[in-house]
Coordinates of C-alpha atoms in Angstrom, one line a residue:
X1 CA -23.7 -39.3 1.0
X2 CA -21.7 -38.5 4.1
X3 CA -23.6 -37.4 7.1
X4 CA -22.8 -34.0 8.5
X5 CA -20.9 -33.7 11.8
X6 CA -23.3 -34.5 14.7
X7 CA -21.4 -32.8 17.4
X8 CA -23.6 -29.7 17.4
X9 CA -26.9 -29.9 19.1
X10 CA -30.0 -29.3 17.0
X11 CA -31.3 -26.1 18.6
X12 CA -33.5 -24.5 15.9
X13 CA -35.6 -25.3 13.0
X14 CA -33.0 -23.7 10.8
X15 CA -30.2 -26.0 12.0
X16 CA -32.5 -29.1 11.5
X17 CA -33.3 -28.2 7.9
X18 CA -29.7 -27.4 7.0
X19 CA -28.6 -30.7 8.6
X20 CA -31.1 -32.7 6.6
X21 CA -30.0 -31.0 3.3
X22 CA -26.4 -31.9 4.0
X23 CA -27.5 -35.4 4.8
X24 CA -28.7 -35.6 1.2
X25 CA -32.4 -35.3 1.7
X26 CA -34.3 -33.3 -0.9
X27 CA -36.8 -30.5 -0.3
X28 CA -39.6 -32.8 -1.0
X29 CA -38.4 -35.4 1.5
X30 CA -37.8 -32.7 4.3
X31 CA -41.2 -31.0 3.7
X32 CA -43.7 -33.4 2.1
X33 CA -46.6 -31.8 0.4
X34 CA -44.9 -28.5 -0.1
X35 CA -43.4 -27.5 -3.5
X36 CA -39.8 -26.6 -3.8
X37 CA -40.4 -22.9 -4.0
X38 CA -42.3 -22.7 -0.8
X39 CA -39.6 -24.9 1.0
X40 CA -36.9 -22.5 0.1
X41 CA -39.1 -19.5 0.9
X42 CA -39.7 -20.8 4.4
X43 CA -36.0 -21.7 4.9
X44 CA -34.9 -18.2 4.0
X45 CA -37.5 -16.6 6.2
X46 CA -35.6 -18.1 9.1
X47 CA -32.8 -16.2 10.7
X48 CA -29.6 -17.9 9.6
X49 CA -27.5 -19.4 12.3
X50 CA -24.2 -17.9 11.1
X51 CA -22.0 -19.7 13.6
X52 CA -23.5 -23.1 12.8
X53 CA -23.4 -22.7 9.1
X54 CA -19.8 -21.4 9.2
X55 CA -18.6 -24.3 11.3
X56 CA -20.5 -26.9 9.1
X57 CA -19.1 -25.6 5.8
X58 CA -15.6 -25.1 7.4
X59 CA -15.4 -28.8 8.3
X60 CA -16.3 -30.0 4.8
X61 CA -13.2 -31.1 2.8
X62 CA -12.6 -30.1 -0.8
X63 CA -13.6 -33.5 -2.1
X64 CA -16.8 -33.4 -0.1
X65 CA -17.6 -30.1 -1.7
X66 CA -16.9 -31.4 -5.2
X67 CA -18.6 -34.8 -4.7
X68 CA -21.0 -35.6 -2.0
X69 CA -22.3 -32.1 -1.2
X70 CA -22.0 -30.5 -4.6
X71 CA -25.7 -30.6 -5.3
X72 CA -26.8 -28.9 -2.1
X73 CA -24.1 -26.2 -2.4
X74 CA -25.1 -25.5 -5.9
X75 CA -28.8 -25.4 -4.9
X76 CA -28.2 -23.1 -2.1
X77 CA -26.0 -20.8 -4.2
X78 CA -28.5 -20.5 -7.1
X79 CA -31.6 -20.3 -5.0
X80 CA -30.1 -17.6 -2.6
X81 CA -29.1 -15.7 -5.8
X82 CA -32.6 -15.7 -7.0
X83 CA -34.0 -14.7 -3.6
X84 CA -31.4 -11.9 -3.1
X85 CA -32.6 -10.4 -6.4
X86 CA -36.3 -10.5 -5.5
X87 CA -37.4 -6.9 -4.8
X88 CA -40.6 -8.3 -3.2
X89 CA -38.7 -10.2 -0.6
X90 CA -38.0 -8.5 2.8
X91 CA -36.4 -10.7 5.3
X92 CA -35.6 -13.4 2.7
X93 CA -33.3 -10.9 0.7
X94 CA -31.1 -10.2 3.6
X95 CA -30.9 -13.9 4.8
X96 CA -30.2 -15.0 1.3
X97 CA -27.2 -12.6 1.0
X98 CA -26.0 -13.6 4.5
X99 CA -26.0 -17.2 3.4
X100 CA -24.2 -16.5 0.1
X101 CA -21.5 -14.6 2.1
X102 CA -20.9 -17.5 4.4
X103 CA -20.8 -20.0 1.7
X104 CA -18.3 -18.0 -0.4
X105 CA -16.2 -17.0 2.6
X106 CA -15.8 -20.7 3.7
X107 CA -15.9 -22.8 0.5
X108 CA -13.6 -20.5 -1.5
X109 CA -11.0 -20.8 1.4
X110 CA -10.5 -24.5 0.4
X111 CA -7.8 -23.8 -2.2
X112 CA -9.9 -24.5 -5.1
X113 CA -8.9 -24.2 -8.8
X114 CA -11.4 -22.0 -11.0
X115 CA -12.9 -25.0 -12.7
X116 CA -13.6 -26.5 -9.2
X117 CA -15.4 -23.3 -8.2
X118 CA -17.6 -23.6 -11.3
X119 CA -18.3 -27.2 -10.5
X120 CA -19.5 -26.6 -6.9
X121 CA -21.6 -23.4 -7.4
X122 CA -22.8 -24.0 -11.0
X123 CA -23.0 -27.9 -10.8
X124 CA -20.9 -28.0 -14.0
X125 CA -18.5 -25.8 -16.0
X126 CA -21.1 -25.8 -18.8
X127 CA -23.6 -24.0 -16.6
X128 CA -21.1 -21.5 -15.1
X129 CA -21.9 -18.7 -17.5
X130 CA -25.5 -18.7 -16.7
X131 CA -25.1 -19.2 -12.9
X132 CA -22.4 -16.6 -12.3
X133 CA -23.8 -14.0 -14.7
X134 CA -27.0 -14.2 -12.7
X135 CA -24.9 -13.7 -9.5
X136 CA -23.1 -10.7 -11.0
X137 CA -26.4 -9.3 -12.3
X138 CA -28.0 -9.5 -8.9
X139 CA -25.1 -7.7 -7.3
X140 CA -25.1 -4.9 -10.0
X141 CA -28.9 -4.5 -9.7
X142 CA -29.0 -4.2 -5.9
X143 CA -26.0 -1.8 -5.6
X144 CA -27.6 0.5 -8.3
X145 CA -31.1 0.3 -6.9
X146 CA -31.8 3.7 -5.0
X147 CA -35.0 2.3 -3.6
X148 CA -33.2 -0.7 -2.0
X149 CA -32.6 -0.3 1.8
X150 CA -29.2 1.0 2.7
X151 CA -28.4 -2.0 4.9
X152 CA -29.2 -4.4 2.0
X153 CA -27.0 -2.5 -0.4
X154 CA -24.2 -2.7 2.1
X155 CA -24.7 -6.4 2.5
X156 CA -24.4 -6.9 -1.2
X157 CA -21.4 -4.6 -1.4
X158 CA -19.6 -6.8 1.3
X159 CA -20.7 -10.0 -0.5
X160 CA -19.0 -8.6 -3.7
X161 CA -15.8 -7.9 -1.7
X162 CA -16.0 -11.3 -0.2
X163 CA -16.3 -13.0 -3.6
X164 CA -13.7 -10.9 -5.4
X165 CA -11.1 -11.2 -2.6
X166 CA -11.7 -15.0 -2.2
X167 CA -11.6 -15.7 -5.8
X168 CA -8.5 -13.5 -6.4
X169 CA -7.1 -14.2 -9.8
X170 CA -9.1 -17.3 -10.5
X171 CA -11.0 -17.6 -13.7
X172 CA -14.6 -17.1 -12.3
X173 CA -13.5 -13.5 -11.4
X174 CA -13.7 -12.7 -15.1
X175 CA -17.5 -12.7 -14.9
X176 CA -17.3 -9.3 -13.1
X177 CA -15.5 -8.0 -16.3
X178 CA -18.4 -9.0 -18.5
X179 CA -20.8 -6.5 -16.7
X180 CA -19.4 -3.1 -15.9
X181 CA -20.1 -2.4 -12.3
X182 CA -18.4 0.9 -12.1
X183 CA -21.6 3.0 -12.4
X184 CA -23.3 1.3 -9.5
X185 CA -20.1 1.4 -7.3
X186 CA -19.6 5.0 -8.0
X187 CA -23.3 5.6 -7.1
X188 CA -22.7 3.9 -3.7
X189 CA -19.8 6.2 -3.1
X190 CA -21.3 9.5 -4.2
X191 CA -24.9 8.9 -2.8
X192 CA -25.4 10.8 0.5
X193 CA -27.3 7.7 1.8
X194 CA -24.6 5.2 1.2
X195 CA -21.3 7.4 1.1
X196 CA -20.4 5.9 4.5
X197 CA -19.7 2.6 2.6
X198 CA -17.0 4.3 0.5
X199 CA -14.2 2.2 2.0
X200 CA -15.6 -1.1 1.0
X201 CA -16.8 0.3 -2.4
X202 CA -13.4 1.8 -3.4
X203 CA -11.7 -1.5 -2.2
X204 CA -14.0 -3.5 -4.5
X205 CA -13.2 -1.2 -7.3
X206 CA -9.5 -1.6 -6.9
X207 CA -9.7 -5.4 -6.6
X208 CA -11.7 -5.6 -9.9
X209 CA -9.3 -3.2 -11.5
X210 CA -6.3 -5.6 -10.6
X211 CA -8.0 -8.7 -12.0
X212 CA -5.3 -10.2 -14.4
X213 CA -4.0 -6.6 -14.8
X214 CA -0.7 -7.7 -16.2
X215 CA -2.0 -9.8 -19.0
X216 CA -5.5 -8.6 -19.7
X217 CA -5.5 -4.9 -18.8
X218 CA -7.1 -3.9 -22.1
X219 CA -10.0 -6.1 -21.4
X220 CA -10.6 -4.7 -17.8
X221 CA -13.4 -2.1 -17.9
X222 CA -12.6 -0.9 -14.4
X223 CA -9.0 0.2 -15.3
X224 CA -10.4 2.2 -18.3
X225 CA -13.1 3.8 -16.0
X226 CA -10.4 4.8 -13.4
X227 CA -8.4 6.3 -16.2
X228 CA -11.2 8.2 -17.8
X229 CA -13.5 9.4 -15.0
X230 CA -13.8 13.1 -14.4
X231 CA -16.0 12.6 -11.3
X232 CA -14.2 14.8 -8.8
X233 CA -16.9 14.1 -6.2
X234 CA -16.1 10.4 -6.5
X235 CA -12.5 11.2 -6.1
X236 CA -13.1 13.4 -3.0
X237 CA -15.2 10.6 -1.4
X238 CA -12.4 8.1 -1.9
X239 CA -9.9 10.6 -0.4
X240 CA -12.2 11.2 2.5
X241 CA -12.7 7.4 3.3
X242 CA -9.0 6.6 2.8
X243 CA -7.9 9.5 5.1
X244 CA -9.9 8.0 8.0
X245 CA -8.7 4.4 7.2
X246 CA -5.0 5.6 7.1
X247 CA -5.4 7.7 10.2
X248 CA -6.5 4.6 12.1
X249 CA -3.6 2.7 10.7
X250 CA -1.1 5.4 12.1
X251 CA -2.8 5.5 15.4
X252 CA -2.4 1.7 15.6
X253 CA 1.3 2.0 15.4
X254 CA 1.3 4.9 18.0
X255 CA -0.8 2.9 20.4
X256 CA 2.0 0.3 20.5
X257 CA 4.6 2.9 21.5
X258 CA 4.0 6.6 22.1
X259 CA 6.6 8.2 19.9
X260 CA 5.3 11.8 20.2
X261 CA 8.0 14.4 20.5
X262 CA 8.6 15.3 24.1
X263 CA 7.4 18.6 25.3
X264 CA 8.6 20.4 28.5
X265 CA 5.6 19.3 30.5
X266 CA 5.8 15.7 29.3
X267 CA 9.5 15.6 30.2
X268 CA 8.9 16.9 33.7
X269 CA 6.0 14.5 34.2
X270 CA 8.1 11.5 33.0
X271 CA 10.9 12.6 35.4
X272 CA 8.5 12.6 38.5
X273 CA 7.1 9.3 37.4
X274 CA 10.5 7.7 37.1
X275 CA 11.2 8.8 40.7
X276 CA 8.4 6.7 42.2
X277 CA 9.7 3.7 44.1
X278 CA 8.2 1.2 41.6
X279 CA 9.3 3.1 38.6
X280 CA 12.7 4.1 39.5
X281 CA 14.5 1.5 37.4
X282 CA 11.8 1.3 34.7
X283 CA 12.5 2.8 31.2
X284 CA 10.3 2.8 28.2
X285 CA 12.2 1.1 25.4
X286 CA 12.5 3.1 22.3
X287 CA 12.8 0.3 19.9
X288 CA 9.5 -1.5 19.6
X289 CA 9.8 -5.3 20.3
X290 CA 9.2 -7.2 17.0
X291 CA 6.4 -9.3 18.5
X292 CA 4.4 -6.2 19.0
X293 CA 4.6 -5.4 15.2
X294 CA 3.3 -8.8 13.9
X295 CA -0.2 -7.3 13.3
X296 CA 1.0 -4.1 11.7
X297 CA -0.1 -2.4 9.6
X298 CA -3.7 -3.1 10.4
X299 CA -5.9 -4.5 7.5
X300 CA -7.5 -1.0 6.8
X301 CA -4.2 0.1 5.4
X302 CA -5.3 -1.7 2.3
X303 CA -7.2 1.6 1.5
X304 CA -3.9 2.9 0.1
X305 CA -4.4 0.7 -2.9
X306 CA -7.3 2.5 -4.5
X307 CA -5.5 5.8 -3.7
X308 CA -2.5 4.4 -5.5
X309 CA -4.6 3.3 -8.5
X310 CA -6.2 6.7 -9.0
X311 CA -3.0 8.6 -8.5
X312 CA -1.2 6.3 -11.0
X313 CA -3.7 6.2 -13.7
X314 CA -5.8 9.4 -13.3
X315 CA -4.1 12.8 -13.7
X316 CA -7.1 14.7 -12.2
X317 CA -6.9 12.8 -8.9
X318 CA -3.6 14.4 -7.9
X319 CA -5.3 17.8 -8.0
X320 CA -8.2 16.6 -5.9
X321 CA -5.7 15.2 -3.4
X322 CA -4.0 18.6 -3.0
X323 CA -7.1 20.6 -3.1
X324 CA -8.2 18.7 0.0
X325 CA -5.1 19.5 2.0
X326 CA -6.7 22.7 3.5
X327 CA -10.2 21.2 3.8
X328 CA -10.3 19.5 7.3
X329 CA -12.0 16.1 7.6
X330 CA -14.1 15.0 10.6
X331 CA -16.7 16.8 12.4
X332 CA -17.0 19.3 15.3
X333 CA -17.5 16.6 17.9
X334 CA -14.3 14.6 16.9
X335 CA -10.7 15.6 16.3
X336 CA -10.0 16.6 12.8
X337 CA -8.3 13.9 10.6
X338 CA -5.2 15.1 8.9
X339 CA -5.4 15.5 5.1
X340 CA -5.0 12.3 3.1
X341 CA -1.8 13.5 1.5
X342 CA -0.3 14.0 5.0
X343 CA -1.7 10.7 6.3
X344 CA 0.0 9.0 3.4
X345 CA 3.3 10.5 4.4
X346 CA 2.8 9.7 8.1
X347 CA 1.7 6.1 7.5
X348 CA 4.6 5.5 5.1
X349 CA 7.1 6.6 7.8
X350 CA 5.8 3.9 10.1
X351 CA 5.5 1.2 7.4
X352 CA 8.9 2.0 6.1
X353 CA 10.7 2.1 9.6
X354 CA 9.3 -1.3 10.6
X355 CA 9.1 -3.1 7.2
X356 CA 11.9 -5.5 7.9
X357 CA 11.3 -6.0 11.6
X358 CA 9.1 -9.0 10.9
X359 CA 10.4 -9.4 7.3
X360 CA 7.0 -10.9 6.4
X361 CA 6.0 -10.8 2.7
X362 CA 2.9 -8.8 3.8
X363 CA 4.8 -5.9 5.5
X364 CA 7.3 -5.7 2.8
X365 CA 4.5 -5.6 0.2
X366 CA 3.0 -2.7 2.1
X367 CA 6.5 -1.0 2.1
X368 CA 6.7 -1.4 -1.6
X369 CA 3.2 0.0 -2.1
X370 CA 4.1 3.0 0.1
X371 CA 7.3 3.8 -1.6
X372 CA 5.7 3.4 -5.1
X373 CA 2.9 5.9 -3.9
X374 CA 5.7 8.3 -2.8
X375 CA 7.3 8.0 -6.2
X376 CA 4.1 8.7 -8.1
X377 CA 3.7 11.8 -5.9
X378 CA 7.1 13.1 -6.5
X379 CA 6.7 12.7 -10.2
X380 CA 3.5 14.7 -10.2
X381 CA 4.0 18.5 -10.7
X382 CA 0.7 19.4 -9.0
X383 CA 1.7 17.6 -5.8
X384 CA 5.2 18.8 -5.8
X385 CA 4.1 22.3 -6.2
X386 CA 2.1 22.2 -3.0
X387 CA 4.6 19.9 -1.1
X388 CA 7.4 22.3 -1.6
X389 CA 5.7 25.3 0.1
X390 CA 5.9 25.8 3.8
X391 CA 3.1 24.1 5.8
X392 CA 0.7 25.8 8.4
X393 CA 1.8 25.1 11.9
X394 CA -1.6 23.4 12.5
X395 CA -0.8 20.9 9.8
X396 CA 2.3 19.3 11.2
X397 CA 3.0 15.8 9.8
X398 CA 3.8 13.3 12.5
X399 CA 6.4 10.9 11.5
X400 CA 7.7 7.6 13.1
X401 CA 10.2 8.0 16.0
X402 CA 10.1 4.5 17.2
X403 CA 13.6 3.2 16.2
X404 CA 17.1 4.7 16.7
X405 CA 18.6 6.8 15.4
X406 CA 15.8 9.2 15.5
X407 CA 15.2 11.9 12.9
X408 CA 15.9 15.5 13.9
X409 CA 12.9 17.2 15.5
X410 CA 11.2 19.1 12.5
X411 CA 10.0 22.6 12.5
X412 CA 6.2 22.9 12.6
X413 CA 6.1 24.9 9.4
X414 CA 8.6 23.0 7.2
X415 CA 7.4 22.0 3.7
X416 CA 5.7 18.6 3.3
X417 CA 8.3 17.5 0.9
X418 CA 10.7 17.3 3.8
X419 CA 8.5 14.5 5.3
X420 CA 8.6 12.7 2.0
X421 CA 12.4 12.7 2.1
X422 CA 12.3 11.6 5.7
X423 CA 10.3 8.6 4.6
X424 CA 13.1 7.7 2.2
X425 CA 15.7 8.1 5.0
X426 CA 13.8 5.8 7.3
X427 CA 13.7 3.1 4.6
X428 CA 17.4 3.5 3.8
X429 CA 18.4 3.4 7.5
X430 CA 16.4 0.5 8.8
X431 CA 16.1 -2.1 6.0
X432 CA 19.8 -2.9 5.1
X433 CA 19.5 -6.6 5.6
X434 CA 21.1 -9.7 4.0
X435 CA 17.8 -10.4 2.3
X436 CA 17.8 -7.1 0.5
X437 CA 14.7 -5.7 -1.1
X438 CA 16.5 -4.4 -4.1
X439 CA 13.6 -3.1 -6.2
X440 CA 12.1 -1.2 -3.2
X441 CA 15.5 0.3 -2.6
X442 CA 15.8 1.3 -6.1
X443 CA 12.2 2.9 -5.9
X444 CA 13.4 4.9 -2.9
X445 CA 16.4 6.2 -4.8
X446 CA 14.3 7.1 -7.8
X447 CA 12.0 9.1 -5.4
X448 CA 14.9 11.0 -3.9
X449 CA 16.2 11.7 -7.4
X450 CA 13.0 13.1 -8.6
X451 CA 12.7 15.4 -5.7
X452 CA 16.1 16.8 -6.1
X453 CA 15.6 17.2 -9.9
X454 CA 12.3 19.1 -9.1
X455 CA 13.9 21.4 -6.7
X456 CA 16.8 22.4 -9.0
X457 CA 14.4 22.8 -12.0
X458 CA 12.2 25.2 -9.9
X459 CA 15.3 26.8 -8.1
X460 CA 13.9 25.9 -4.7
X461 CA 16.5 26.0 -1.8
X462 CA 14.9 23.6 0.6
X463 CA 15.3 24.0 4.3
X464 CA 15.8 20.4 5.4
X465 CA 18.3 18.3 7.3
X466 CA 20.0 17.2 4.2
X467 CA 23.0 15.6 6.0
X468 CA 20.6 12.7 7.2
X469 CA 19.9 12.0 3.5
X470 CA 23.4 12.1 2.4
X471 CA 24.7 9.8 5.1
X472 CA 21.8 7.3 4.5
X473 CA 22.7 7.1 0.8
X474 CA 26.5 6.7 1.5
X475 CA 25.6 4.0 4.0
X476 CA 23.6 2.2 1.3
X477 CA 26.7 2.2 -1.1
X478 CA 28.9 1.1 1.9
X479 CA 26.5 -1.8 2.6
X480 CA 26.4 -2.9 -1.1
X481 CA 30.1 -2.9 -1.6
X482 CA 30.9 -4.6 1.8
X483 CA 28.1 -7.3 1.8
X484 CA 27.6 -8.1 -1.9
X485 CA 28.8 -11.8 -1.6
X486 CA 26.4 -12.5 1.3
X487 CA 23.2 -10.7 0.0
X488 CA 20.1 -12.8 -0.9
X489 CA 18.4 -11.0 -3.8
X490 CA 16.5 -11.7 -7.0
X491 CA 18.9 -9.4 -8.9
X492 CA 19.1 -5.8 -9.7
X493 CA 22.0 -4.8 -7.5
X494 CA 23.9 -3.2 -10.6
X495 CA 20.9 -1.0 -11.3
X496 CA 20.5 0.0 -7.7
X497 CA 24.2 1.1 -7.6
X498 CA 23.9 2.9 -10.9
X499 CA 20.9 4.9 -9.7
X500 CA 22.4 5.8 -6.3
X501 CA 25.5 7.1 -8.1
X502 CA 23.3 9.1 -10.3
X503 CA 21.5 10.6 -7.4
X504 CA 24.7 11.7 -5.8
X505 CA 26.0 13.2 -9.0
X506 CA 22.8 15.2 -9.5
X507 CA 23.0 16.5 -5.9
X508 CA 26.6 17.4 -6.4
X509 CA 26.0 19.3 -9.6
X510 CA 23.0 21.1 -8.4
X511 CA 24.0 21.6 -4.7
X512 CA 24.2 25.4 -4.9
X513 CA 20.6 25.5 -6.3
X514 CA 18.8 23.2 -3.9
X515 CA 20.7 23.5 -0.5
X516 CA 19.5 26.4 1.8
X517 CA 22.8 27.7 3.1
X518 CA 26.5 27.8 2.4
X519 CA 27.0 25.6 5.4
X520 CA 24.7 23.0 3.9
X521 CA 26.8 22.9 0.8
X522 CA 30.0 22.7 2.8
X523 CA 28.5 19.7 4.8
X524 CA 27.6 17.9 1.7
X525 CA 30.9 18.3 0.0
X526 CA 32.6 17.3 3.2
X527 CA 30.4 14.2 3.5
X528 CA 31.4 13.1 -0.1
X529 CA 35.1 13.7 0.6
X530 CA 34.9 11.8 3.9
X531 CA 33.1 8.8 2.2
X532 CA 35.4 8.8 -0.9
X533 CA 36.7 5.4 -0.1
X534 CA 33.2 4.0 -0.1
X535 CA 32.4 5.7 -3.4
X536 CA 35.6 4.4 -5.1
X537 CA 34.6 0.9 -4.2
X538 CA 31.6 1.3 -6.5
X539 CA 34.0 1.2 -9.5
X540 CA 35.1 -2.3 -8.6
X541 CA 31.5 -3.2 -7.7
X542 CA 30.2 -2.1 -11.0
X543 CA 33.0 -4.0 -12.9
X544 CA 32.1 -7.2 -10.9
X545 CA 28.4 -6.9 -11.6
X546 CA 28.8 -6.0 -15.3
X547 CA 27.9 -8.5 -17.9
X548 CA 29.8 -7.8 -21.1
X549 CA 28.0 -10.7 -22.9
X550 CA 24.5 -9.1 -22.3
X551 CA 22.6 -8.3 -25.4
X552 CA 20.5 -5.7 -23.3
X553 CA 21.5 -2.4 -25.1
X554 CA 19.8 -0.4 -22.4
X555 CA 21.8 -2.1 -19.7
X556 CA 25.0 -1.5 -21.5
X557 CA 24.2 2.3 -22.0
X558 CA 23.2 2.6 -18.3
X559 CA 26.6 1.0 -17.4
X560 CA 28.6 3.4 -19.5
X561 CA 26.6 6.4 -18.2
X562 CA 27.1 5.2 -14.5
X563 CA 30.8 4.9 -15.1
X564 CA 31.0 8.5 -16.4
X565 CA 28.8 9.7 -13.5
X566 CA 31.0 8.0 -11.0
X567 CA 34.1 9.5 -12.5
X568 CA 32.7 13.0 -12.0
X569 CA 31.9 12.3 -8.4
X570 CA 35.4 10.9 -7.7
X571 CA 36.9 13.8 -9.6
X572 CA 35.2 16.3 -7.2
X573 CA 36.3 14.2 -4.2
X574 CA 39.8 14.0 -5.4
X575 CA 40.1 17.7 -5.8
X576 CA 39.1 18.4 -2.2
X577 CA 41.3 15.5 -1.0
X578 CA 44.2 17.2 -2.6
X579 CA 43.5 20.4 -0.8
X580 CA 43.3 18.5 2.5
X581 CA 46.7 16.9 1.7
X582 CA 48.2 20.2 0.8
X583 CA 47.1 21.9 3.9
X584 CA 48.1 19.0 6.1
X585 CA 44.9 18.9 8.1
X586 CA 44.8 16.4 11.1
X587 CA 41.3 16.6 12.5
X588 CA 37.7 16.4 11.1
X589 CA 37.2 20.0 12.3
X590 CA 40.2 21.4 10.3
X591 CA 39.2 19.3 7.3
X592 CA 35.7 20.7 7.3
X593 CA 37.2 24.2 7.6
X594 CA 39.6 23.7 4.8
X595 CA 36.7 22.4 2.5
X596 CA 34.4 25.3 3.5
X597 CA 37.1 27.9 2.9
X598 CA 38.0 26.6 -0.6
X599 CA 34.3 26.6 -1.7
X600 CA 33.8 30.2 -0.4
X601 CA 36.8 31.3 -2.3
X602 CA 36.6 29.4 -5.6
X603 CA 33.0 28.2 -5.7
X604 CA 32.0 24.6 -5.9
X605 CA 34.3 22.3 -7.9
X606 CA 32.2 19.8 -9.8
X607 CA 32.1 18.7 -13.5
X608 CA 29.1 19.9 -15.4
X609 CA 29.3 17.9 -18.7
X610 CA 26.2 16.1 -18.0
X611 CA 22.8 15.7 -19.7
X612 CA 20.2 17.7 -17.7
X613 CA 17.2 16.7 -19.7
X614 CA 14.1 15.7 -17.9
X615 CA 14.6 12.2 -16.2
X616 CA 12.2 9.5 -17.3
X617 CA 9.3 8.6 -14.9
X618 CA 10.0 5.4 -13.1
X619 CA 6.6 4.8 -11.4
X620 CA 5.1 1.4 -12.0
X621 CA 2.0 -0.3 -11.3
X622 CA 2.0 -2.5 -8.2
X623 CA 0.5 -5.6 -9.6
X624 CA 2.1 -7.9 -7.1
X625 CA 0.2 -6.3 -4.2
X626 CA -3.1 -7.8 -5.1
X627 CA -2.7 -11.0 -3.1
X628 CA -2.1 -8.9 0.0
X629 CA -5.1 -6.7 -0.8
X630 CA -7.3 -9.8 -1.2
X631 CA -6.2 -11.3 2.1
X632 CA -6.6 -8.1 4.1
X633 CA -9.9 -7.2 2.3
X634 CA -11.3 -10.6 3.3
X635 CA -10.2 -10.3 6.7
X636 CA -12.1 -7.0 7.1
X637 CA -15.3 -8.7 6.0
X638 CA -15.1 -11.4 8.6

């Protein structure tokens, strides 16, 4: 066998024994006269040298793990599993779990196939069932043992996260589906002694629920448990933990650049500071340099995944989420944490503003998760009912103001749904790039459509800066028609154009039901007329994107519907363009006055021959996010 690296000094008995094991010596050769059980007992009684063991295992190649060091890795894994399960052990249990965690963290990082994992830790694929089920059984037993020390249960919880995040979608992960760990995970979350470990426990639950979700969802007990549970205390604890994690994620963005809304005292202070000799020419840049955003969002943002899973699969969770809006988190000694529902909106604004700044797959994956979460919220009547009511001035939702153009300064009591729409505006504004995230843009448009549909259904005239949304939607259409030939996408442009046109059509037909004032209606119609050239280009765009040979009947029906919808919009625009031509207006101010006057005299001119049945729900599961979740979950356990 290959000798281990000898560049580290032998500084302890623990290091000496581990070195000899990896040199190929057996327990009998290392400790003559002692039986094997006593040997392992004495080794695991020693405090593990985590730095040494981590470095040693990191330097082993995949081939060394599979061939020359397979026996010792298998022995350590099985022995540590046995000692970790032994309730009579004190120090040995914790040391065994530490050793398992280091082994899994380092060895599973070597890009192994599923069968290779079984070969290394079980010595052969044939022994994998026995070895890994003992490992899973140990985790389940310790997590569910109320008599086990809290620190030990926390260690095992983190060990389970390390394994599931490291194994990701490889076949050994299926062993966690054979034994349902939901009861013991839920016990960790709801027990007063261990509820502070809810972050890791809820992350473990969501990772397990995502194991081969797309092709084996019916076989996954955790998905079914999430769907069926009625445990509101469990849900409240998950909301509580996620609220703290997302609040930290928001503060991480704000620490990079203070984007708080200026007050009079802050403005005066900044003026005097700028007049100092060494600061006279210094100005704080508004747009954050891209290099500062490489580490954003922080790994704790992964807590949004369990929130999404429960929102998407369990109808009761939404009610728990809104019930907690008026229940402050935190304690008397610390500043209260905003409700989770508001933290989701706040975090989404930062993620969506900066998603394309680094254009990394990770940041775009978080943007997709954030927008899908907003879509699920917009499709939930319980959430929308609360979001459409004015908020308390003490519960203002802070949104990102780190990139130009800035959103208008919001009132302190505006309805939370305004913040949700602002998040959509931020995505539309700041992510129009050659490599277009078509699906995420479509999700954004669906979210806006759903909000407007809910407002008109409930006859809610929303006080909101609607012009910002109309301009952002038109800019999207202009970008698509002007840059189509140079876009790098995986398809879906036609669907995006169709859904955006439907959004404009719905807003036009229901403008007098959702907009707060006649002036808001006049501004919207004028924006449509002003942008009529861009809207007309969508006819040619849809024709160029259409595929007459397609056998997808649904696509053909959508195309025909979009054409009719576009005709209604253009009919409205043409009507008011005719009025402008007739009156001979020469300035934008006169044009706006003419449009406003006609609407006041004759009402809003728009075609109403449209189907106003409830739109289908578009929210989908975010299966693709699991890779990012595993990477960030593993980083948090380091």
